[in-house]
C-alpha cells in the first residue's frame, strides 16, 4: 500500500506516519511532499501556535476528514514540544485510516514498546488515576480495555516491587550467553548454534569472567547494590555444567552482597539443553528461577520454526526441573506461529494447564526484520488478524480462570494483530527483572556477547544505550574495551560514595 501525503514536507513525520500506516496495511509506504502515484492520497497539515497545535486532514476522493487540537506546555523543550506536534498529526492520520478501513486500533496512536511507562510517569507525578486514564484516552486514542490492562499491570508491579520508584540507586545485571542448540526462525537475538563452537565458547567465557570481575569491583568500590541478575542469551544452559558452575562461582566471588540480590534467573528456554547435571549446578548456587519455553505444543510447529526438541521433551524436562528443586518456572507460548490457529493454541493452553508453571509469558509473533522467518515470509503462513485476536482473547480468559495476573507488557513493531506480549504470573511469583527491564527505573548493565546496557539517570530518567558486539569473535577481541566503556558510563552516574553526581 503506497500512501501519498500532501501538505507535510518535514521528514521527521516519515517514521511515525509509516508506523501507523503499518498498523492497517502490510508493507505500506508513505511518501511526503512531491505528488506521486499512490493507492491512497491524503491531505494532512498542522498549525503551530505558542501554546498549542491544531492538525487537520482529509482523504482525497472521499468525505473522510479529521482534526484535533492540543495544548503544549510552554516550558517544554523544542524537542519535547515537537513530539506533541507529531502525536497530534498522528492522531488525525490514525482517525482517518480507522474510518477508511473500518479497523479500530485499541492502542490508538501508540506504536512504542513500553506503553505502561506513560501511565507510570503520570501516576508517579501524583496525578489521580481517573485523570491519568482520561488523558491516555483523549491524547492517544487508547481504548478503555487497554488502559485497564495497563493499570492492572502497574498495580501488580507495585505490589511485587513496592519501592520501584526508588531503585535508581541500585542496578540490575544482564549476562548474555550467545549460544543455542539451533537458531529459531523468528529469532533476532544474538544466538549462534553451539555445535562446533568449542574454541569460541572458551574464549567468550574468559571475556565474560573478566567483565564480571571488573564490573563487580566497581560496584563494590562505589557501594552500589544489585537488585536482580538475569542470565539470558541465546540459551545460557547451552554451555556445559562445569562451565555453568564456574560462571556462578564467579558471580558470587565478583558481585557485591550476592546473598541479598532479590532474584537470580537463568533462561533454560530450550528443553534440549536441560540435564540433571546442570540442574544440580543451579541448585548448588541456590538458583531456582528458570524458564523452560515450549513456544508451542505442536511437534510440527516446533520442527517448522527450527526448534530441535519435541513436546514430549518439554514436558519431561519440566518435571525433571521440578524434581530437582526448581520452584519458580516460567514458560513461554507464542500466538500466531506458522500453521497454528485457535485450535492449536487452545491445545497449548490445555497442555500448560497440566503443568501450571509459576508464570506464563504469552508472546504474539512479530516479523522482526533480521529474522529468517521475515526474509522468507512466503514460506511461513500465519493466521489472519481476527484469528490472532481470538487467540489472545483465549489467553486472557485462560490466565484469569487459572489465577494468573498480568504483571508486565511490551509491544513490538510488525507484531501480528497490533497486539502485545504479556507476562502473567501467580500471585507473588512475578519476575522482578522483567519489571525492571520494561519500566526502565534503574540502570541495567549488560555483560557478555550481544548484551545491551541501559544507563538510567535516576534524576532525569534520561537513558543512554550501550551494546557489546553480537559477534563472539569481535567480543573476544575487545571485551576489555567494552568493559572500560561501561565503567566510564557508570562513573558519570555515581560518585565514589555511591551518590549521584551533581
Phi, psi and omega in degrees: 000119178257125182243123175261130180243117178265134176112346177242126177250335187293119183293347178293345177274346188304303186294312181299324179287324175296319179300320180289319178301323181294342176291334185254328187228142174284140175051051179280156178224129181249127179246126178257151169089250185297134180296138183216160176304135184205158175279337183215128179246130186228136170264127185213130180202178180209158174240123181260128175241175185301319185244018181183181179213144176231127179244149178212158181199167177207143174269121183299147178065019173222175175258020182275122176224164176201153173210157180202139179238146183216137174285148177235124179299122182296346179279351180291150172291165180299322179296316180293321180294320180292331174299322177294324176297313180300319179297322181292316176296319179298322179302312182293317181299313180297318182300318180291318180292326176298316180292322182293320185263338187079006179264124180262128179263107186289342174271007178059224183276358182289125173236004182282172187282323193239076182296330183294338178300325179300313182288320175306313184299318180293315182291322179296331179284353180101003180292133177300149182305314185299319179292319179298316180296319180296321179295319179298319181290318184286313189273336185239357181062027178284137181280159186303320184294326178285324176295319177297319177300315179300316181294319178299320180294315180297319178300318181292320179297316182288337173285320180287324182228080185301332181261028184308318184283353181249012186266014180294340179278348177255174176228161166244161184238130171249127181244114186263123175251108194272036183233146178218162174300317176212169178264124179286151186294332183266358193273139171235010176289157174293103184212120181243137177302125191284338181299128180080010184253017188309314181296316179296320181299314180299315179295319179299314182297328175299313179295322180296316178298320179299313179301316181298319180298310186289319177295318178299318177302314182296317180298319178295314182298328184256010175054047178254124183274158177255129178277307182218158172232134182230120175266111182234201183175224015054192176235107184300337178274012174285333179283171185286163177300320180295318179295321176298315181302313180295325181293315180288328173298319178297320178301314181292326180284322189267321188277149180284138167049052186300326184296340180258005172295131188293330187199135171236124182240141175236121174291119172242040193307323180270111182304332182288357176260354187271128177226165177300320182297318181290322176296324177295323177294316178302314181295322179304321183261020174059035175259119182230008177251113182225165172246134172234112194250103177291323187067317177206154173251035176238116183299325179296321178295315180302319179295319183294327184263004172088019176264117187268046171228165180251166175302317182299322179291322176303312182294318179299314183288332174298310181293324176300317180293318177301313182293337179273001175100011176284109190258357179221092185250130173259145173229146180249140168236149180241124175278133172092017176296154185306131177082359183254142175229201183302317182301311183293322181291323177296325176296318178298321178294321180293326176290323177298324180299330179288340184255322180051065174295161181294330178217154182222121177258123181254108179265148168256131184304134176238132177277088181285138192306321187267001184282155177298325181296320180289319181296333180236049189301330182297338181280341190244102181272122182243163183294159179279174186304315184296319181289324176300315179297320179297322178295318177297320177300320177298319180297317180298315181294317183296314182295320179296317181297329185257014171085015177269146179238141176290134181227350168206159188208139169212160182235163181222155173295147177061030178279137184299136176071009185051043183263222187201168171253131184232132172265125177248150175212159167289155183306131177083002183248018181295147174277115180295322180300317180299323177294316182294318183290328182279321187269349171055048179264354179209164177292136173240120183268120178268123181241135177108176185294126179076002183285132180258135175256146173234113180264112186255120176287117185296337182274311185264340186080000180299136184246130174248126182263144176209132184235138168287155179297148181279335183276126182303322181295315179298318178299313182300326183285333191224025184297329179296317179300312183293327175296313180298323179296318179295320179295325177296316178298316180299320182294335177285337181266331186234138172278174181301329182273003176094355178269162181288149174290150175272000000 
